[in-house]
Short mmCIF file of C-alpha atoms and ligand atoms in Angstrom, two decimals:
data_model
loop_
_atom_site.label_atom_id
_atom_site.label_comp_id
_atom_site.label_asym_id
_atom_site.label_seq_id
_atom_site.Cartn_x
_atom_site.Cartn_y
_atom_site.Cartn_z
CA UNK A 1 -0.26 -0.26 -0.06
CA UNK A 2 1.01 3.63 -0.83
CA UNK A 3 2.71 5.54 1.26
CA UNK A 4 -0.89 7.59 3.60
CA UNK A 5 0.33 11.15 2.91
CA UNK A 6 -2.53 13.27 4.41
CA UNK A 7 -5.35 11.50 6.67
CA UNK A 8 -8.43 13.75 8.09
CA UNK A 9 -11.04 12.32 9.76
CA UNK A 10 -13.92 13.96 10.76
CA UNK A 11 -12.52 17.41 9.93
CA UNK A 12 -15.19 20.29 10.60
CA UNK A 13 -13.89 23.97 9.69
CA UNK A 14 -16.14 27.20 10.07
CA UNK A 15 -16.61 30.53 9.81
CA UNK A 16 -17.20 33.09 12.87
CA UNK A 17 -18.52 29.27 14.33
CA UNK A 18 -20.55 28.36 11.84
CA UNK A 19 -19.14 25.10 10.59
CA UNK A 20 -18.72 25.47 6.40
CA UNK A 21 -17.78 21.96 6.09
CA UNK A 22 -18.28 19.46 8.18
CA UNK A 23 -17.23 16.07 9.06
CA UNK A 24 -15.32 15.36 6.33
CA UNK A 25 -12.90 12.13 5.81
CA UNK A 26 -10.61 12.52 3.41
CA UNK A 27 -6.92 10.19 2.43
CA UNK A 28 -4.14 10.81 0.44
CA UNK A 29 -2.23 8.01 -0.63
CA UNK A 30 1.51 9.08 -2.53
CA UNK A 31 0.98 8.75 -6.12
CA UNK A 32 -2.58 9.44 -6.47
CA UNK A 33 -4.44 12.28 -7.66
CA UNK A 34 -7.26 13.21 -6.34
CA UNK A 35 -9.81 15.94 -7.32
CA UNK A 36 -12.96 17.83 -5.48
CA UNK A 37 -15.71 18.71 -6.44
CA UNK A 38 -18.67 20.44 -6.27
CA UNK A 39 -21.31 22.59 -6.66
CA UNK A 40 -19.98 26.61 -5.50
CA UNK A 41 -19.83 27.14 -1.92
CA UNK A 42 -19.89 23.46 -1.37
CA UNK A 43 -17.21 23.70 0.87
CA UNK A 44 -14.15 22.81 -1.21
CA UNK A 45 -11.48 25.73 -0.23
CA UNK A 46 -12.66 25.88 3.19
CA UNK A 47 -12.03 21.93 3.48
CA UNK A 48 -8.10 22.39 1.38
CA UNK A 49 -7.57 25.29 3.83
CA UNK A 50 -8.78 23.49 6.65
CA UNK A 51 -6.07 20.18 5.82
CA UNK A 52 -3.26 22.35 5.54
CA UNK A 53 -3.92 24.76 9.34
CA UNK A 54 -4.67 27.79 7.49
CA UNK A 55 -7.99 27.28 9.21
CA UNK A 56 -8.13 25.94 11.81
CA UNK A 57 -10.89 22.63 12.72
CA UNK A 58 -13.13 22.70 15.35
CA UNK A 59 -13.34 19.00 15.36
CA UNK A 60 -12.18 16.31 13.95
CA UNK A 61 -8.23 14.97 12.94
CA UNK A 62 -5.87 16.31 10.58
CA UNK A 63 -2.36 15.50 9.81
CA UNK A 64 -0.24 15.83 7.16
CA UNK A 65 3.29 13.63 6.17
CA UNK A 66 2.59 13.33 9.76
CA UNK A 67 2.59 16.21 10.88
CA UNK A 68 -1.15 18.03 12.55
CA UNK A 69 -2.46 20.66 10.57
CA UNK A 70 -3.82 23.54 12.81
CA UNK A 71 -2.84 27.43 12.18
CA UNK A 72 1.02 28.49 12.76
CA UNK A 73 1.32 24.89 11.74
CA UNK A 74 2.00 25.86 7.52
CA UNK A 75 6.16 26.29 7.63
CA UNK A 76 7.15 23.66 8.63
CA UNK A 77 4.11 21.62 6.63
CA UNK A 78 5.84 23.81 3.41
CA UNK A 79 9.11 22.52 4.67
CA UNK A 80 7.69 19.14 4.91
CA UNK A 81 6.66 19.08 1.73
CA UNK A 82 3.43 20.78 1.57
CA UNK A 83 3.15 23.19 -1.51
CA UNK A 84 -0.42 24.66 -2.27
CA UNK A 85 -0.89 26.52 -4.76
CA UNK A 86 -4.41 29.45 -4.25
CA UNK A 87 -6.28 29.69 -6.56
CA UNK A 88 -4.71 33.11 -7.09
CA UNK A 89 -1.61 30.97 -8.15
CA UNK A 90 0.73 33.33 -6.13
CA UNK A 91 2.64 34.23 -8.35
CA UNK A 92 5.13 37.86 -7.95
CA UNK A 93 3.96 40.15 -10.51
CA UNK A 94 6.79 42.00 -11.09
CA UNK A 95 8.82 39.47 -11.29
CA UNK A 96 10.94 37.48 -14.40
CA UNK A 97 9.76 33.88 -14.71
CA UNK A 98 13.26 32.72 -14.32
CA UNK A 99 13.28 35.00 -11.00
CA UNK A 100 10.59 32.76 -10.28
CA UNK A 101 12.47 29.33 -10.35
CA UNK A 102 15.91 31.34 -9.37
CA UNK A 103 14.13 32.22 -5.35
CA UNK A 104 12.23 28.77 -5.97
CA UNK A 105 16.13 26.87 -6.36
CA UNK A 106 18.31 28.04 -3.80
CA UNK A 107 16.46 24.22 -2.10
CA UNK A 108 16.78 22.81 -5.86
CA UNK A 109 19.10 21.46 -7.78
CA UNK A 110 19.83 22.31 -11.52
CA UNK A 111 18.49 19.06 -12.90
CA UNK A 112 15.74 19.27 -11.25
CA UNK A 113 14.95 22.85 -13.01
CA UNK A 114 15.33 21.14 -16.14
CA UNK A 115 12.56 18.49 -15.63
CA UNK A 116 10.26 20.87 -14.89
CA UNK A 117 10.68 22.84 -17.95
CA UNK A 118 9.97 19.64 -19.81
CA UNK A 119 6.51 19.38 -18.33
CA UNK A 120 6.14 22.69 -19.16
CA UNK A 121 8.66 23.46 -21.82
CA UNK A 122 6.40 26.95 -22.89
CA UNK A 123 7.65 28.03 -20.55
CA UNK A 124 11.48 27.79 -21.59
CA UNK A 125 10.47 30.77 -23.82
CA UNK A 126 9.27 33.07 -21.43
CA UNK A 127 11.78 32.73 -18.89
CA UNK A 128 13.04 37.06 -19.55
CA UNK A 129 9.17 37.76 -19.04
CA UNK A 130 7.57 39.12 -16.52
CA UNK A 131 4.94 37.47 -15.03
CA UNK A 132 2.53 40.38 -15.03
CA UNK A 133 3.02 39.89 -18.94
CA UNK A 134 1.66 36.15 -18.71
CA UNK A 135 -1.57 35.11 -20.31
CA UNK A 136 -4.01 32.91 -17.17
CA UNK A 137 -2.68 30.06 -18.72
CA UNK A 138 1.06 30.35 -18.65
CA UNK A 139 0.69 32.05 -15.24
CA UNK A 140 -0.68 29.39 -13.83
CA UNK A 141 1.99 26.82 -15.31
CA UNK A 142 4.47 29.35 -14.01
CA UNK A 143 2.35 28.45 -10.09
CA UNK A 144 2.38 24.85 -10.61
CA UNK A 145 6.33 24.81 -12.21
CA UNK A 146 7.37 27.25 -9.86
CA UNK A 147 6.40 24.71 -6.71
CA UNK A 148 7.55 21.79 -8.22
CA UNK A 149 10.23 23.20 -8.22
CA UNK A 150 11.02 22.57 -4.28
CA UNK A 151 9.75 18.55 -5.23
CA UNK A 152 6.67 18.63 -3.20
CA UNK A 153 5.25 15.66 -1.48
CA UNK A 154 1.89 16.56 -1.42
CA UNK A 155 0.53 19.04 -4.34
CA UNK A 156 -2.70 21.17 -3.82
CA UNK A 157 -4.57 23.36 -5.99
CA UNK A 158 -7.11 25.37 -6.32
CA UNK A 159 -9.32 26.22 -8.88
CA UNK A 160 -6.81 26.20 -11.44
CA UNK A 161 -8.99 26.52 -14.18
CA UNK A 162 -11.02 29.53 -13.03
CA UNK A 163 -10.23 32.00 -15.61
CA UNK A 164 -8.74 29.35 -17.57
CA UNK A 165 -10.35 28.16 -21.33
CA UNK A 166 -10.73 23.80 -20.81
CA UNK A 167 -7.79 23.01 -23.05
CA UNK A 168 -5.26 25.08 -21.00
CA UNK A 169 -6.14 22.38 -18.18
CA UNK A 170 -6.75 19.54 -20.23
CA UNK A 171 -3.30 20.38 -21.27
CA UNK A 172 -1.53 20.91 -17.81
CA UNK A 173 -3.70 17.99 -15.21
CA UNK A 174 -1.97 15.28 -17.74
CA UNK A 175 1.54 16.27 -16.88
CA UNK A 176 1.07 16.20 -13.46
CA UNK A 177 -0.65 13.30 -13.22
CA UNK A 178 2.34 11.96 -15.05
CA UNK A 179 4.27 13.89 -12.32
CA UNK A 180 2.99 12.14 -9.58
CA UNK A 181 3.04 8.47 -11.05
CA UNK A 182 7.08 9.37 -11.51
CA UNK A 183 7.77 10.78 -8.09
CA UNK A 184 5.21 9.65 -6.17
CA UNK A 185 3.85 13.06 -4.92
CA UNK A 186 -0.01 13.30 -4.00
CA UNK A 187 -1.78 15.52 -5.30
CA UNK A 188 -4.97 16.60 -4.33
CA UNK A 189 -6.82 19.42 -7.28
CA UNK A 190 -9.85 21.57 -6.75
CA UNK A 191 -11.66 21.41 -9.65
CA UNK A 192 -14.56 22.83 -11.67
CA UNK A 193 -13.92 21.15 -15.12
CA UNK A 194 -15.28 17.68 -13.18
CA UNK A 195 -14.46 15.55 -16.64
CA UNK A 196 -11.14 17.21 -17.41
CA UNK A 197 -10.85 16.47 -13.82
CA UNK A 198 -12.23 13.13 -13.60
CA UNK A 199 -9.90 12.62 -16.49
CA UNK A 200 -6.71 13.20 -14.70
CA UNK A 201 -7.63 12.15 -11.29
CA UNK A 202 -7.24 7.63 -9.94
CA UNK A 203 -10.14 9.25 -7.10
CA UNK A 204 -12.77 11.93 -6.45
CA UNK A 205 -15.30 13.26 -3.83
CA UNK A 206 -18.62 14.74 -4.22
CA UNK A 207 -18.67 17.98 -1.74
CA UNK A 208 -22.31 18.67 -1.60
CA UNK A 209 -23.33 21.79 1.56
CA UNK A 210 -20.14 21.23 3.70
CA UNK A 211 -20.22 16.77 3.98
CA UNK A 212 -18.91 14.39 1.55
CA UNK A 213 -21.82 13.20 -0.40
CA UNK A 214 -19.98 10.84 -3.31
CA UNK A 215 -17.08 8.79 -3.25
CA UNK A 216 -15.24 6.34 -5.95
CA UNK A 217 -12.99 6.32 -8.67
CA UNK A 218 -12.80 8.00 -11.29
CA UNK A 219 -13.54 5.58 -13.90
CA UNK A 220 -16.67 5.26 -12.11
CA UNK A 221 -17.68 8.28 -11.73
CA UNK A 222 -17.21 9.04 -15.43
CA UNK A 223 -18.36 5.61 -16.97
CA UNK A 224 -21.65 6.78 -15.48
CA UNK A 225 -22.02 10.42 -15.64
CA UNK A 226 -25.59 10.43 -13.29
CA UNK A 227 -24.35 9.74 -10.42
CA UNK A 228 -22.24 12.76 -10.17
CA UNK A 229 -25.21 14.89 -11.98
CA UNK A 230 -27.03 13.22 -9.01
CA UNK A 231 -24.44 14.24 -6.52
CA UNK A 232 -24.32 17.72 -7.56
CA UNK A 233 -27.78 18.51 -7.99
CA UNK A 234 -29.43 16.27 -4.63
CA UNK A 235 -26.90 17.75 -2.28
CA UNK A 236 -29.68 20.32 -2.07
CA UNK A 237 -32.33 18.14 -1.30
CA UNK A 238 -30.33 15.51 0.91
CA UNK A 239 -30.86 17.66 3.86
P1 ATP B 301 -16.54 27.69 -4.89
O1 ATP B 301 -16.45 26.92 -5.94
O2 ATP B 301 -17.53 29.19 -4.89
O3 ATP B 301 -14.78 27.91 -4.30
P2 ATP B 301 -15.98 25.96 -1.75
O4 ATP B 301 -16.65 24.55 -2.50
O5 ATP B 301 -14.56 26.38 -2.61
O6 ATP B 301 -16.83 27.10 -3.58
P3 ATP B 301 -15.59 27.62 -0.43
O7 ATP B 301 -15.22 28.91 -0.33
O8 ATP B 301 -15.14 26.58 0.93
O9 ATP B 301 -16.59 26.50 -1.18
O10 ATP B 301 -16.81 28.15 0.92
C1 ATP B 301 -18.23 27.25 1.56
C2 ATP B 301 -18.92 27.69 2.17
O11 ATP B 301 -18.29 28.39 3.45
C3 ATP B 301 -19.42 28.87 1.65
O12 ATP B 301 -20.88 28.64 2.76
C4 ATP B 301 -19.73 30.51 1.60
O13 ATP B 301 -20.04 31.17 2.08
C5 ATP B 301 -18.56 29.67 2.91
N1 ATP B 301 -17.57 31.14 2.62
C6 ATP B 301 -16.50 31.32 2.91
N2 ATP B 301 -15.88 32.06 2.92
C7 ATP B 301 -15.86 32.21 4.27
C8 ATP B 301 -15.59 32.97 4.64
N3 ATP B 301 -14.01 33.83 5.22
N4 ATP B 301 -16.57 33.71 6.22
C9 ATP B 301 -17.46 32.99 6.41
N5 ATP B 301 -18.27 32.59 5.49
C10 ATP B 301 -17.25 31.71 4.89
#
């Protein structure tokens, strides 16, 4: 069995005493791509923030790479190898692509940079360009490539597709999946393009109103999309 990288049991997270996510059990193993799906406001981002301890959990247990996630532990989690790419992509508009790589590469080698550029060759021609002048898709690639420079063991990406054409997501997701398999990295995605995400995932969980309403292999969900639709739209009725 592959190594367990994230383990959450009964995760409950909220804002100002109101729980936005309740009783979520989630496991992510090495080399696995897991996608969180759900309608707007279902609690996907809140779940991610609870998993990495940016938001405190009010009930349950959550460990990333053996470290209990809670506020104040972000630096320790990052050092241990947890990389979170927020929906604003976490890049610096005034820095060039190359400067992003150099910032990240203080802790990694030239070989690593070459490998990352092999996965995202489009960035090779853009090394001298400021991030502010990149297209949305190029910025997303840079956000991911920058994180990959540090050889993370867990990569968490919130809404990669925000503002991007599906074709861009279609190009990027398979690369991330390949790298997960190649390096044993665990990947947790929040994604709006459900079909594209499922095609590049091993498993998926659907959240509805802050609770897990469906969980299965990505291939099974792709094969019978009526279950997915029922989970998306049934979340309202189940309560
Ligand atoms: P989307 O796909 O629209 O980004 P999501 O599934 O990521 O949605 P969350 O952003 O996790 O959903 O929001 C879950 C619930 O928590 C929503 O009802 C939302 O209104 C609420 N919420 C999110 N952020 C805050 C906040 N800072 N303060 C109070 N409530 C919040």
